[in-house]
XYZ file of C-alpha atoms in Angstrom:
75
model
C 61.537 -4.228 -12.671
C 62.728 -2.363 -15.661
C 60.583 -1.988 -18.722
C 62.688 -4.418 -20.773
C 62.495 -7.020 -18.031
C 58.720 -6.656 -17.866
C 58.453 -7.052 -21.614
C 60.676 -10.122 -21.554
C 58.656 -11.627 -18.695
C 55.363 -10.991 -20.481
C 56.826 -12.410 -23.689
C 57.898 -15.604 -21.917
C 54.499 -15.979 -20.248
C 52.729 -15.462 -23.556
C 54.952 -18.033 -25.243
C 54.307 -20.575 -22.505
C 50.562 -19.922 -22.704
C 50.502 -20.332 -26.478
C 52.704 -23.422 -26.286
C 50.159 -25.262 -24.152
C 48.355 -27.920 -26.055
C 44.793 -26.772 -26.554
C 41.833 -28.339 -28.277
C 41.440 -26.199 -31.408
C 39.100 -28.321 -33.443
C 36.074 -26.883 -35.173
C 33.758 -29.093 -33.149
C 35.268 -27.926 -29.854
C 34.964 -24.285 -30.879
C 31.353 -24.788 -31.937
C 30.575 -26.593 -28.693
C 32.152 -23.783 -26.676
C 30.195 -21.163 -28.650
C 26.840 -22.885 -28.172
C 27.133 -23.912 -24.527
C 25.232 -22.152 -21.769
C 27.396 -19.301 -20.426
C 26.037 -19.570 -16.874
C 26.136 -23.344 -16.419
C 27.980 -25.005 -19.320
C 27.678 -28.489 -17.810
C 24.972 -30.301 -15.859
C 25.583 -32.031 -12.541
C 26.340 -35.219 -14.490
C 28.870 -33.428 -16.716
C 26.670 -33.389 -19.806
C 26.610 -30.527 -22.309
C 23.960 -27.827 -21.776
C 22.795 -25.785 -24.785
C 22.425 -22.025 -24.568
C 18.695 -21.334 -24.011
C 18.744 -18.249 -26.247
C 20.066 -20.288 -29.171
C 17.476 -22.972 -28.495
C 14.693 -20.372 -28.507
C 15.990 -18.880 -31.768
C 16.128 -22.322 -33.382
C 12.536 -23.053 -32.346
C 11.319 -19.684 -33.651
C 13.138 -20.129 -36.969
C 11.724 -23.635 -37.361
C 8.209 -22.422 -36.561
C 8.537 -19.489 -38.972
C 9.879 -21.674 -41.778
C 7.114 -24.236 -41.195
C 4.429 -21.545 -41.263
C 5.871 -20.038 -44.415
C 5.991 -23.384 -46.178
C 2.501 -24.309 -45.043
C 0.920 -21.078 -46.282
C 2.983 -21.126 -49.481
C 1.839 -24.597 -50.567
C -1.708 -24.708 -49.171
C -4.045 -22.563 -51.225
C -7.538 -21.839 -49.884
């Protein structure tokens, strides 16, 4: 294949890939970003949250709760 033919072939493949109808909603992007990278779905097909994000959320909640508790409760 000549270089121009390769470029044309890659261009056509890229156009066909980009022409496919994809789900580009904000919710779908957020869901994809927060799903577990190893097993995104359970055996029943339900969404599985990334454990690292879950741990971070729990730590942030605990930290914010501790801060608020010690800020408002004076000995």
